[in-house]
Amino acid sequence: MKSAVETLNPTRVRLTVEVPFEELKDSLDAAYKKINQQVTVKGFRKGKIPARVIDQRFGRGAVLEEAVNDALPKFYTDAVNEAELNPLGQPEVDITELKDGETLNFTAEVDIRPAIEIPDYSGIEVEVDAIEVSDEDVEKAVEQLRERFASTSPVERAAEEGDVVTLDLQAKVDGEVLEDGVADGVSYTIGSGELLEGIDDAVKGVEAGGEATFTSELKGGSAAGKEAEVTVKVTQVAKRELPELDDDFAQLASEFDTLEELQADSRKRLANTKQYDQATQAQERVLDKLLELVEVPVPEKLLEDEVNTRKHNLEHHQLGQMGLDLEKYLELQGKTAEEFETETREAAVKGIKTQFVLDELVKQENLNVSQEELTEHLMRRAASSGMSPDQFAQAVVEQGQVPLLVGEVARGKALAVVVEKATVKDTNGEVVDLEDEADEAETTEAAAEPTDAAEATESGDEKADAKADAKADAKADAKADEKTEG
């Protein structure tokens, strides 16, 4: 076999391959054997039909077609390996000549990973937000915790902002009550914005036993997006009462004995969160600077596939779960279809460039992924997907996506190398040491397609803080539940 490569552009090549006919022998034998098992000829046992009879009865052309279809993938792969190419996607193959007993010639056009030269990136400088936790931040955090321990008591007066009302709802569209438009005993806090638009104005001023009617666009259900006439009956009005901010509250809502200790813990947790956000911000901005340094041509077909994948995932997965279509989503976002298209394409371009550049850095820095790193990454991905680690791991193996996860971890380590060499200062001009904030980063992938961002991972301290946060929240929830049940 002989092959030659023609560069069509920085991301696409044409392979020209010439195959001597004797190299098709194995595929021809396999073709005769396959046809033998599929057909019957009177006078011959199944599987024992001579080749000349198959040629006479079914045509030599059918055999050649079967043989060529069988052989092409191997010859194409051999040509790719010989030229040391990194193909992207499936090739467009054209058989230019097939002479029985002489030769098989074909061409294959395919997108390839472009050659990328990574310049010196040690001079990258970025600015990030300073870590500042104000007294107001702490007060807000404690107030949110206090809200979780609020109690309610029925009152005999008209409903006011902040009250908890119990409602019976009925929705009509075109005068007909919807099958899924009736709900009784719904608890709603006036002003929370958790139900239908217009409901706050409708129920304010209404006492228990009173009714009100208003018009609102339904957010979900069988008539999502349609205007409905909603009748709401108030069956109870209750006033929310917040616990006093004192040591008793600290003991009720946390493991601390005093309010001062609770406030100090809230300040620490807020600082940890801001520190993590700062590390994530640094990684994102360092990545942006790195991409500015590197010339990365993007294969057009790969870009179109990525754009279509992003649109499909948004429309059929994310928006579907929220009961929205693309038109309504764009309306809520205040974007035109053209703006959405532009933003999606820009994000796809960045995602592809990010993957190409970080993959090149993985090779340049000789980065490897350990089993421990892969397991930790799998655990994080499982948590974000809502699946158990065992379920997620099984799905990854069954779908053959283990190499994709390995690639994600490796790209994260590559970005961490760049961040480590960058100069990061906060808005106060102070140099930020990210060593203790994020010792690695990770990128995410959707199936086999490249994505557009690298995400920060947690260092050991951050993981401990995250667990502590979760533990504190769990305790608060449990104590709130106990109080409610009591």
Short mmCIF file of C-alpha atoms in Angstrom, two decimals:
data_model
loop_
_atom_site.label_atom_id
_atom_site.label_comp_id
_atom_site.label_asym_id
_atom_site.label_seq_id
_atom_site.Cartn_x
_atom_site.Cartn_y
_atom_site.Cartn_z
CA MET A 1 0.00 0.00 0.00
CA LYS A 2 1.18 3.51 -0.82
CA SER A 3 -0.29 6.69 0.61
CA ALA A 4 0.25 10.42 0.32
CA VAL A 5 -1.09 13.37 2.32
CA GLU A 6 -2.29 16.67 0.90
CA THR A 7 -2.95 19.50 3.35
CA LEU A 8 -6.17 21.26 2.36
CA ASN A 9 -6.08 23.72 5.27
CA PRO A 10 -4.61 23.70 8.80
CA THR A 11 -7.40 21.41 10.03
CA ARG A 12 -8.18 19.20 7.02
CA VAL A 13 -6.20 16.80 4.84
CA ARG A 14 -6.78 14.52 1.89
CA LEU A 15 -5.22 11.06 1.92
CA THR A 16 -4.57 9.40 -1.42
CA VAL A 17 -4.16 5.64 -1.06
CA GLU A 18 -3.11 3.03 -3.64
CA VAL A 19 -3.66 -0.62 -2.69
CA PRO A 20 -2.19 -3.47 -4.79
CA PHE A 21 -4.88 -6.03 -5.50
CA GLU A 22 -3.03 -8.85 -3.74
CA GLU A 23 -3.53 -6.98 -0.46
CA LEU A 24 -7.29 -7.47 -0.89
CA LYS A 25 -6.96 -11.27 -0.80
CA ASP A 26 -8.02 -11.71 2.84
CA SER A 27 -11.02 -9.44 2.35
CA LEU A 28 -11.99 -11.25 -0.88
CA ASP A 29 -11.83 -14.59 0.92
CA ALA A 30 -13.96 -13.19 3.71
CA ALA A 31 -16.45 -11.81 1.17
CA TYR A 32 -16.87 -15.20 -0.54
CA LYS A 33 -17.29 -16.86 2.86
CA LYS A 34 -19.91 -14.36 3.94
CA ILE A 35 -21.89 -14.67 0.71
CA ASN A 36 -21.60 -18.45 0.99
CA GLN A 37 -23.39 -18.34 4.33
CA GLN A 38 -26.15 -16.09 3.01
CA VAL A 39 -27.20 -17.76 -0.25
CA THR A 40 -28.22 -21.18 -1.51
CA VAL A 41 -27.44 -22.72 -4.91
CA LYS A 42 -29.08 -25.93 -6.03
CA GLY A 43 -26.59 -28.78 -6.19
CA PHE A 44 -24.23 -27.29 -3.58
CA ARG A 45 -24.23 -27.57 0.19
CA LYS A 46 -24.59 -24.31 2.10
CA GLY A 47 -21.17 -22.78 2.62
CA LYS A 48 -19.56 -24.98 -0.05
CA ILE A 49 -20.39 -22.95 -3.17
CA PRO A 50 -17.27 -22.44 -5.33
CA ALA A 51 -16.11 -18.89 -5.94
CA ARG A 52 -16.60 -19.18 -9.70
CA VAL A 53 -20.26 -20.17 -9.16
CA ILE A 54 -20.82 -17.17 -6.86
CA ASP A 55 -19.27 -14.92 -9.53
CA GLN A 56 -21.56 -16.41 -12.19
CA ARG A 57 -24.76 -16.36 -10.12
CA PHE A 58 -24.37 -13.14 -8.15
CA GLY A 59 -21.70 -11.21 -10.02
CA ARG A 60 -18.08 -10.53 -9.30
CA GLY A 61 -19.06 -6.91 -8.60
CA ALA A 62 -21.02 -7.90 -5.50
CA VAL A 63 -18.00 -9.76 -4.15
CA LEU A 64 -15.67 -6.84 -4.85
CA GLU A 65 -18.05 -4.42 -3.16
CA GLU A 66 -18.21 -6.60 -0.04
CA ALA A 67 -14.41 -7.01 -0.01
CA VAL A 68 -13.71 -3.31 -0.46
CA ASN A 69 -16.18 -2.32 2.28
CA ASP A 70 -14.42 -4.77 4.58
CA ALA A 71 -10.91 -3.62 3.69
CA LEU A 72 -11.29 0.16 3.53
CA PRO A 73 -11.27 0.82 7.31
CA LYS A 74 -7.97 -1.03 7.73
CA PHE A 75 -6.27 0.66 4.76
CA TYR A 76 -7.53 4.06 5.95
CA THR A 77 -6.25 3.44 9.48
CA ASP A 78 -2.89 2.28 8.15
CA ALA A 79 -2.59 5.44 6.06
CA VAL A 80 -3.51 7.64 9.05
CA ASN A 81 -0.92 5.94 11.24
CA GLU A 82 1.74 6.11 8.54
CA ALA A 83 1.18 9.86 8.21
CA GLU A 84 1.00 10.26 12.03
CA LEU A 85 -2.29 12.15 11.81
CA ASN A 86 -4.80 12.86 14.59
CA PRO A 87 -8.15 12.61 12.77
CA LEU A 88 -11.34 14.15 14.11
CA GLY A 89 -14.59 12.47 13.17
CA GLN A 90 -15.33 10.22 10.22
CA PRO A 91 -13.58 10.60 6.85
CA GLU A 92 -15.26 11.29 3.52
CA VAL A 93 -14.08 8.39 1.36
CA ASP A 94 -14.18 8.32 -2.43
CA ILE A 95 -13.09 5.24 -4.42
CA THR A 96 -11.30 6.73 -7.43
CA GLU A 97 -10.31 3.47 -9.15
CA LEU A 98 -11.08 -0.21 -8.71
CA LYS A 99 -9.61 -2.57 -11.31
CA ASP A 100 -10.30 -6.23 -10.69
CA GLY A 101 -7.01 -8.05 -10.28
CA GLU A 102 -4.95 -4.85 -10.49
CA THR A 103 -5.50 -2.07 -7.94
CA LEU A 104 -7.77 -0.23 -5.52
CA ASN A 105 -7.29 3.55 -5.28
CA PHE A 106 -9.24 5.83 -2.97
CA THR A 107 -9.09 9.23 -1.31
CA ALA A 108 -10.17 10.12 2.22
CA GLU A 109 -10.75 13.68 3.41
CA VAL A 110 -10.84 14.15 7.17
CA ASP A 111 -10.52 16.88 9.77
CA ILE A 112 -7.42 16.65 11.92
CA ARG A 113 -6.16 18.21 15.10
CA PRO A 114 -4.18 21.25 14.06
CA ALA A 115 -0.52 21.54 14.93
CA ILE A 116 -0.30 23.89 17.91
CA GLU A 117 2.74 25.64 19.24
CA ILE A 118 2.49 26.60 22.90
CA PRO A 119 4.59 29.73 23.61
CA ASP A 120 6.14 30.61 26.96
CA TYR A 121 3.22 31.19 29.30
CA SER A 122 5.16 31.94 32.49
CA GLY A 123 4.51 35.67 32.10
CA ILE A 124 0.71 35.45 32.32
CA GLU A 125 -0.73 37.95 34.82
CA VAL A 126 -4.37 38.18 35.90
CA GLU A 127 -6.39 40.07 38.47
CA VAL A 128 -9.08 38.49 40.65
CA ASP A 129 -11.52 39.71 43.27
CA ALA A 130 -10.10 40.22 46.73
CA ILE A 131 -11.38 38.04 49.56
CA GLU A 132 -13.41 40.36 51.74
CA VAL A 133 -16.12 39.28 54.16
CA SER A 134 -18.05 42.23 55.52
CA ASP A 135 -20.16 42.38 58.66
CA GLU A 136 -23.15 42.71 56.33
CA ASP A 137 -22.21 39.41 54.66
CA VAL A 138 -22.12 37.67 58.03
CA GLU A 139 -25.41 39.25 59.09
CA LYS A 140 -27.05 38.08 55.86
CA ALA A 141 -25.78 34.52 56.32
CA VAL A 142 -27.00 34.35 59.93
CA GLU A 143 -30.32 35.91 58.90
CA GLN A 144 -30.78 33.20 56.24
CA LEU A 145 -30.17 30.57 58.91
CA ARG A 146 -32.62 32.36 61.16
CA GLU A 147 -35.25 32.25 58.39
CA ARG A 148 -34.94 28.47 58.31
CA PHE A 149 -35.98 28.32 61.97
CA ALA A 150 -38.94 30.66 61.62
CA SER A 151 -42.21 29.49 63.13
CA THR A 152 -45.75 30.38 62.05
CA SER A 153 -48.92 31.06 63.98
CA PRO A 154 -52.40 31.60 62.52
CA VAL A 155 -53.81 35.15 62.68
CA GLU A 156 -57.27 36.55 62.12
CA ARG A 157 -56.51 39.40 59.76
CA ALA A 158 -55.89 40.09 56.11
CA ALA A 159 -52.76 38.61 54.58
CA GLU A 160 -49.66 40.82 54.43
CA GLU A 161 -46.21 40.68 52.83
CA GLY A 162 -44.16 37.91 54.46
CA ASP A 163 -47.17 35.96 55.77
CA VAL A 164 -47.52 32.25 55.09
CA VAL A 165 -50.89 31.55 53.52
CA THR A 166 -52.56 28.22 52.80
CA LEU A 167 -54.25 28.28 49.40
CA ASP A 168 -56.60 26.31 47.18
CA LEU A 169 -55.86 27.02 43.52
CA GLN A 170 -57.83 26.48 40.32
CA ALA A 171 -56.57 27.40 36.84
CA LYS A 172 -58.73 27.81 33.74
CA VAL A 173 -57.66 28.20 30.13
CA ASP A 174 -60.32 29.32 27.65
CA GLY A 175 -62.93 28.86 30.38
CA GLU A 176 -62.05 25.20 30.98
CA VAL A 177 -60.55 23.97 34.26
CA LEU A 178 -57.27 22.17 33.56
CA GLU A 179 -56.96 18.58 34.76
CA ASP A 180 -53.63 19.44 36.33
CA GLY A 181 -54.71 22.96 37.22
CA VAL A 182 -56.25 22.23 40.63
CA ALA A 183 -54.27 22.19 43.89
CA ASP A 184 -55.48 22.34 47.48
CA GLY A 185 -53.63 23.12 50.69
CA VAL A 186 -50.70 24.86 49.03
CA SER A 187 -48.44 26.67 51.51
CA TYR A 188 -47.01 29.93 50.13
CA THR A 189 -44.97 32.75 51.61
CA ILE A 190 -46.16 36.07 50.19
CA GLY A 191 -43.32 37.83 48.42
CA SER A 192 -41.22 34.71 47.84
CA GLY A 193 -41.95 34.63 44.11
CA GLU A 194 -42.18 30.84 44.19
CA LEU A 195 -45.60 30.50 42.55
CA LEU A 196 -47.38 32.33 39.77
CA GLU A 197 -46.74 35.90 38.73
CA GLY A 198 -49.46 38.13 40.14
CA ILE A 199 -50.37 35.91 43.07
CA ASP A 200 -48.80 38.22 45.65
CA ASP A 201 -51.03 41.17 44.70
CA ALA A 202 -54.04 38.85 44.53
CA VAL A 203 -53.78 37.40 48.05
CA LYS A 204 -52.53 40.46 49.93
CA GLY A 205 -55.45 41.99 51.77
CA VAL A 206 -57.50 38.76 51.68
CA GLU A 207 -58.55 37.10 54.94
CA ALA A 208 -59.04 33.37 55.58
CA GLY A 209 -62.11 32.26 53.66
CA GLY A 210 -61.71 34.95 51.03
CA GLU A 211 -61.08 34.47 47.31
CA ALA A 212 -59.35 36.36 44.52
CA THR A 213 -58.96 35.89 40.78
CA PHE A 214 -56.04 36.96 38.62
CA THR A 215 -54.52 36.22 35.23
CA SER A 216 -51.06 34.70 34.89
CA GLU A 217 -48.94 32.78 32.41
CA LEU A 218 -48.53 29.17 33.55
CA LYS A 219 -44.93 28.09 34.13
CA GLY A 220 -45.44 24.33 33.77
CA GLY A 221 -47.94 21.57 33.27
CA SER A 222 -50.12 20.72 30.28
CA ALA A 223 -50.77 24.39 29.43
CA ALA A 224 -47.29 25.77 30.11
CA GLY A 225 -46.81 29.18 28.50
CA LYS A 226 -50.54 29.90 28.17
CA GLU A 227 -52.49 32.65 29.91
CA ALA A 228 -54.76 31.24 32.60
CA GLU A 229 -57.47 32.63 34.83
CA VAL A 230 -56.47 31.57 38.33
CA THR A 231 -58.89 31.52 41.25
CA VAL A 232 -57.23 31.38 44.64
CA LYS A 233 -58.98 30.76 47.95
CA VAL A 234 -57.18 31.64 51.17
CA THR A 235 -57.92 29.00 53.83
CA GLN A 236 -55.45 30.24 56.44
CA VAL A 237 -53.24 33.23 57.14
CA ALA A 238 -50.24 32.70 59.40
CA LYS A 239 -47.64 35.15 60.62
CA ARG A 240 -43.98 34.15 60.44
CA GLU A 241 -42.05 34.66 63.65
CA LEU A 242 -38.26 34.63 63.68
CA PRO A 243 -36.30 33.41 66.69
CA GLU A 244 -34.34 35.96 68.71
CA LEU A 245 -30.69 36.32 67.73
CA ASP A 246 -29.07 35.14 70.94
CA ASP A 247 -27.12 32.25 72.41
CA ASP A 248 -30.26 30.12 72.58
CA PHE A 249 -30.66 30.48 68.82
CA ALA A 250 -27.02 29.49 68.27
CA GLN A 251 -27.57 26.33 70.30
CA LEU A 252 -30.84 25.62 68.45
CA ALA A 253 -29.46 26.09 64.94
CA SER A 254 -25.87 24.85 65.25
CA GLU A 255 -23.32 23.01 67.33
CA PHE A 256 -22.14 26.27 68.92
CA ASP A 257 -22.97 27.52 72.41
CA THR A 258 -22.93 31.24 71.69
CA LEU A 259 -24.12 33.59 68.96
CA GLU A 260 -20.60 34.99 68.74
CA GLU A 261 -19.20 31.53 67.91
CA LEU A 262 -21.92 31.01 65.28
CA GLN A 263 -21.10 34.36 63.67
CA ALA A 264 -17.38 33.57 63.66
CA ASP A 265 -18.06 30.24 61.98
CA SER A 266 -20.25 31.95 59.39
CA ARG A 267 -17.45 34.41 58.65
CA LYS A 268 -14.97 31.55 58.20
CA ARG A 269 -17.27 29.64 55.89
CA LEU A 270 -17.95 32.73 53.79
CA ALA A 271 -14.21 33.36 53.51
CA ASN A 272 -13.65 29.76 52.39
CA THR A 273 -16.35 30.11 49.75
CA LYS A 274 -14.87 33.37 48.48
CA GLN A 275 -11.42 31.81 48.47
CA TYR A 276 -12.70 28.94 46.35
CA ASP A 277 -14.47 31.38 44.02
CA GLN A 278 -11.24 33.36 43.76
CA ALA A 279 -9.31 30.26 42.73
CA THR A 280 -11.95 29.40 40.13
CA GLN A 281 -11.86 32.96 38.82
CA ALA A 282 -8.07 32.82 38.58
CA GLN A 283 -8.19 29.59 36.57
CA GLU A 284 -10.79 30.96 34.18
CA ARG A 285 -8.85 34.16 33.58
CA VAL A 286 -5.52 32.40 33.21
CA LEU A 287 -7.15 30.10 30.65
CA ASP A 288 -8.46 33.11 28.73
CA LYS A 289 -4.97 34.65 28.70
CA LEU A 290 -3.44 31.37 27.56
CA LEU A 291 -5.90 31.09 24.68
CA GLU A 292 -4.98 34.62 23.60
CA LEU A 293 -1.34 33.52 23.28
CA VAL A 294 -2.02 30.51 21.05
CA GLU A 295 -3.16 30.46 17.44
CA VAL A 296 -5.71 27.67 17.23
CA PRO A 297 -7.52 26.97 13.93
CA VAL A 298 -10.91 25.35 14.48
CA PRO A 299 -12.24 22.62 12.14
CA GLU A 300 -15.51 23.90 10.68
CA LYS A 301 -17.36 20.58 10.80
CA LEU A 302 -16.31 19.97 14.38
CA LEU A 303 -17.52 23.46 15.26
CA GLU A 304 -20.90 22.89 13.61
CA ASP A 305 -21.29 19.57 15.42
CA GLU A 306 -20.44 21.21 18.74
CA VAL A 307 -22.89 24.07 18.18
CA ASN A 308 -25.66 21.62 17.30
CA THR A 309 -24.86 19.47 20.33
CA ARG A 310 -25.06 22.46 22.66
CA LYS A 311 -28.39 23.55 21.18
CA HIS A 312 -29.79 20.03 21.40
CA ASN A 313 -28.75 19.60 25.03
CA LEU A 314 -30.24 22.96 25.97
CA GLU A 315 -33.55 22.47 24.17
CA HIS A 316 -34.18 18.78 24.84
CA HIS A 317 -32.63 18.33 28.26
CA GLN A 318 -32.14 21.49 30.31
CA LEU A 319 -35.15 23.50 29.12
CA GLY A 320 -37.36 20.42 28.91
CA GLN A 321 -36.83 19.77 32.61
CA MET A 322 -37.90 23.36 33.35
CA GLY A 323 -40.99 23.18 31.16
CA LEU A 324 -39.64 25.80 28.76
CA ASP A 325 -39.03 25.95 25.05
CA LEU A 326 -36.21 27.89 23.38
CA GLU A 327 -38.44 30.81 22.45
CA LYS A 328 -39.63 31.29 26.04
CA TYR A 329 -36.08 30.84 27.35
CA LEU A 330 -34.76 33.57 25.06
CA GLU A 331 -37.61 35.83 26.13
CA LEU A 332 -36.74 35.33 29.80
CA GLN A 333 -33.06 35.93 29.04
CA GLY A 334 -33.84 39.04 27.04
CA LYS A 335 -31.93 37.70 24.03
CA THR A 336 -32.68 37.48 20.34
CA ALA A 337 -32.24 34.27 18.36
CA GLU A 338 -29.26 35.91 16.62
CA GLU A 339 -27.62 36.79 19.94
CA PHE A 340 -28.17 33.25 21.19
CA GLU A 341 -26.63 31.82 18.01
CA THR A 342 -23.60 34.09 18.33
CA GLU A 343 -23.06 33.28 22.01
CA THR A 344 -23.43 29.54 21.41
CA ARG A 345 -20.93 29.62 18.57
CA GLU A 346 -18.43 31.68 20.59
CA ALA A 347 -18.73 29.27 23.53
CA ALA A 348 -18.25 26.30 21.19
CA VAL A 349 -15.15 27.88 19.64
CA LYS A 350 -13.68 28.50 23.08
CA GLY A 351 -14.47 24.94 24.16
CA ILE A 352 -12.73 23.42 21.16
CA LYS A 353 -9.70 25.69 21.50
CA THR A 354 -9.50 24.91 25.21
CA GLN A 355 -9.44 21.19 24.59
CA PHE A 356 -6.83 21.43 21.82
CA VAL A 357 -4.51 23.68 23.82
CA LEU A 358 -4.76 21.73 27.07
CA ASP A 359 -4.31 18.41 25.28
CA GLU A 360 -1.13 19.79 23.70
CA LEU A 361 0.06 20.89 27.14
CA VAL A 362 -0.60 17.40 28.50
CA LYS A 363 1.83 16.04 25.90
CA GLN A 364 4.32 18.87 26.36
CA GLU A 365 4.40 18.49 30.14
CA ASN A 366 4.26 14.65 30.06
CA LEU A 367 1.28 14.59 32.41
CA ASN A 368 -0.22 11.28 33.51
CA VAL A 369 -3.42 10.44 35.37
CA SER A 370 -3.30 8.16 38.38
CA GLN A 371 -6.07 5.78 39.37
CA GLU A 372 -6.69 7.84 42.50
CA GLU A 373 -7.10 11.04 40.47
CA LEU A 374 -9.48 9.31 38.07
CA THR A 375 -11.54 7.91 40.95
CA GLU A 376 -11.82 11.33 42.63
CA HIS A 377 -12.91 12.88 39.34
CA LEU A 378 -15.46 10.13 38.79
CA MET A 379 -16.89 10.75 42.27
CA ARG A 380 -17.31 14.47 41.51
CA ARG A 381 -18.93 13.79 38.15
CA ALA A 382 -21.26 11.26 39.74
CA ALA A 383 -22.34 13.77 42.38
CA SER A 384 -23.04 16.46 39.76
CA SER A 385 -25.04 14.00 37.64
CA GLY A 386 -27.25 12.92 40.54
CA MET A 387 -26.12 9.30 40.20
CA SER A 388 -24.37 7.10 42.72
CA PRO A 389 -20.65 6.54 42.06
CA ASP A 390 -21.32 2.88 41.21
CA GLN A 391 -24.10 3.78 38.76
CA PHE A 392 -22.02 6.50 37.13
CA ALA A 393 -18.96 4.26 36.86
CA GLN A 394 -21.01 1.49 35.29
CA ALA A 395 -22.51 3.89 32.75
CA VAL A 396 -19.06 5.26 31.89
CA VAL A 397 -17.65 1.78 31.31
CA GLU A 398 -20.66 0.58 29.30
CA GLN A 399 -20.52 3.65 27.04
CA GLY A 400 -16.76 3.38 26.60
CA GLN A 401 -16.17 6.83 28.07
CA VAL A 402 -13.31 6.03 30.45
CA PRO A 403 -10.76 7.64 28.05
CA LEU A 404 -12.90 10.78 28.05
CA LEU A 405 -12.74 11.03 31.84
CA VAL A 406 -8.99 10.45 31.74
CA GLY A 407 -8.74 13.28 29.22
CA GLU A 408 -10.75 15.59 31.47
CA VAL A 409 -8.46 14.95 34.43
CA ALA A 410 -5.33 15.36 32.32
CA ARG A 411 -6.55 18.68 30.91
CA GLY A 412 -7.33 19.84 34.43
CA LYS A 413 -3.78 19.06 35.49
CA ALA A 414 -2.44 20.91 32.43
CA LEU A 415 -4.38 24.03 33.37
CA ALA A 416 -3.12 23.75 36.94
CA VAL A 417 0.45 23.83 35.61
CA VAL A 418 -0.25 27.09 33.79
CA VAL A 419 -1.99 28.63 36.80
CA GLU A 420 0.93 27.70 39.02
CA LYS A 421 3.33 29.68 36.79
CA ALA A 422 1.02 32.68 36.41
CA THR A 423 1.09 35.82 38.54
CA VAL A 424 -2.27 36.33 40.20
CA LYS A 425 -3.08 39.53 42.08
CA ASP A 426 -6.29 40.60 43.74
CA THR A 427 -8.00 43.96 43.30
CA ASN A 428 -6.05 45.26 46.29
CA GLY A 429 -2.78 44.60 44.47
CA GLU A 430 -1.87 41.68 46.73
CA VAL A 431 -0.28 38.59 45.17
CA VAL A 432 -2.59 35.59 45.58
CA ASP A 433 -1.04 32.24 46.48
CA LEU A 434 -3.31 29.64 44.95
CA GLU A 435 -1.30 26.65 46.15
CA ASP A 436 -3.57 26.09 49.12
CA GLU A 437 -6.74 27.11 47.31
CA ALA A 438 -6.81 24.88 44.24
CA ASP A 439 -4.01 22.45 43.58
CA GLU A 440 -5.55 21.23 40.35
CA ALA A 441 -8.33 22.04 37.91
CA GLU A 442 -10.66 19.93 35.88
CA THR A 443 -12.40 20.31 32.55
CA THR A 444 -15.75 18.77 31.71
CA GLU A 445 -16.91 17.02 28.56
CA ALA A 446 -20.32 16.23 27.14
CA ALA A 447 -20.14 12.76 25.68
CA ALA A 448 -17.37 12.78 23.08
CA GLU A 449 -17.61 16.49 22.29
CA PRO A 450 -15.28 19.21 23.62
CA THR A 451 -16.64 21.69 26.15
CA ASP A 452 -15.91 25.32 26.78
CA ALA A 453 -14.61 25.66 30.32
CA ALA A 454 -12.25 24.32 32.91
CA GLU A 455 -13.65 24.00 36.38
CA ALA A 456 -11.76 24.40 39.62
CA THR A 457 -11.44 21.39 41.90
CA GLU A 458 -11.26 21.40 45.63
CA SER A 459 -8.04 21.15 47.58
CA GLY A 460 -7.94 19.05 50.72
CA ASP A 461 -8.80 22.04 52.92
CA GLU A 462 -11.67 23.04 50.66
CA LYS A 463 -13.04 19.52 50.64
CA ALA A 464 -12.95 19.49 54.41
CA ASP A 465 -14.69 22.87 54.51
CA ALA A 466 -17.27 21.69 52.00
CA LYS A 467 -17.95 18.65 54.16
CA ALA A 468 -18.15 20.87 57.22
CA ASP A 469 -20.59 23.17 55.39
CA ALA A 470 -22.72 20.21 54.37
CA LYS A 471 -22.58 18.84 57.90
CA ALA A 472 -23.59 22.19 59.38
CA ASP A 473 -26.43 22.55 56.87
CA ALA A 474 -27.60 19.03 57.62
CA LYS A 475 -27.58 19.77 61.35
CA ALA A 476 -29.50 22.99 60.77
CA ASP A 477 -32.05 21.20 58.59
CA ALA A 478 -32.44 18.42 61.12
CA LYS A 479 -32.89 20.86 63.96
CA ALA A 480 -35.33 22.92 61.90
CA ASP A 481 -37.28 19.76 61.13
CA GLU A 482 -37.33 18.82 64.81
CA LYS A 483 -38.62 22.25 65.68
CA THR A 484 -41.29 22.07 63.00
CA GLU A 485 -42.41 18.63 64.12
CA GLY A 486 -42.46 19.77 67.69
#
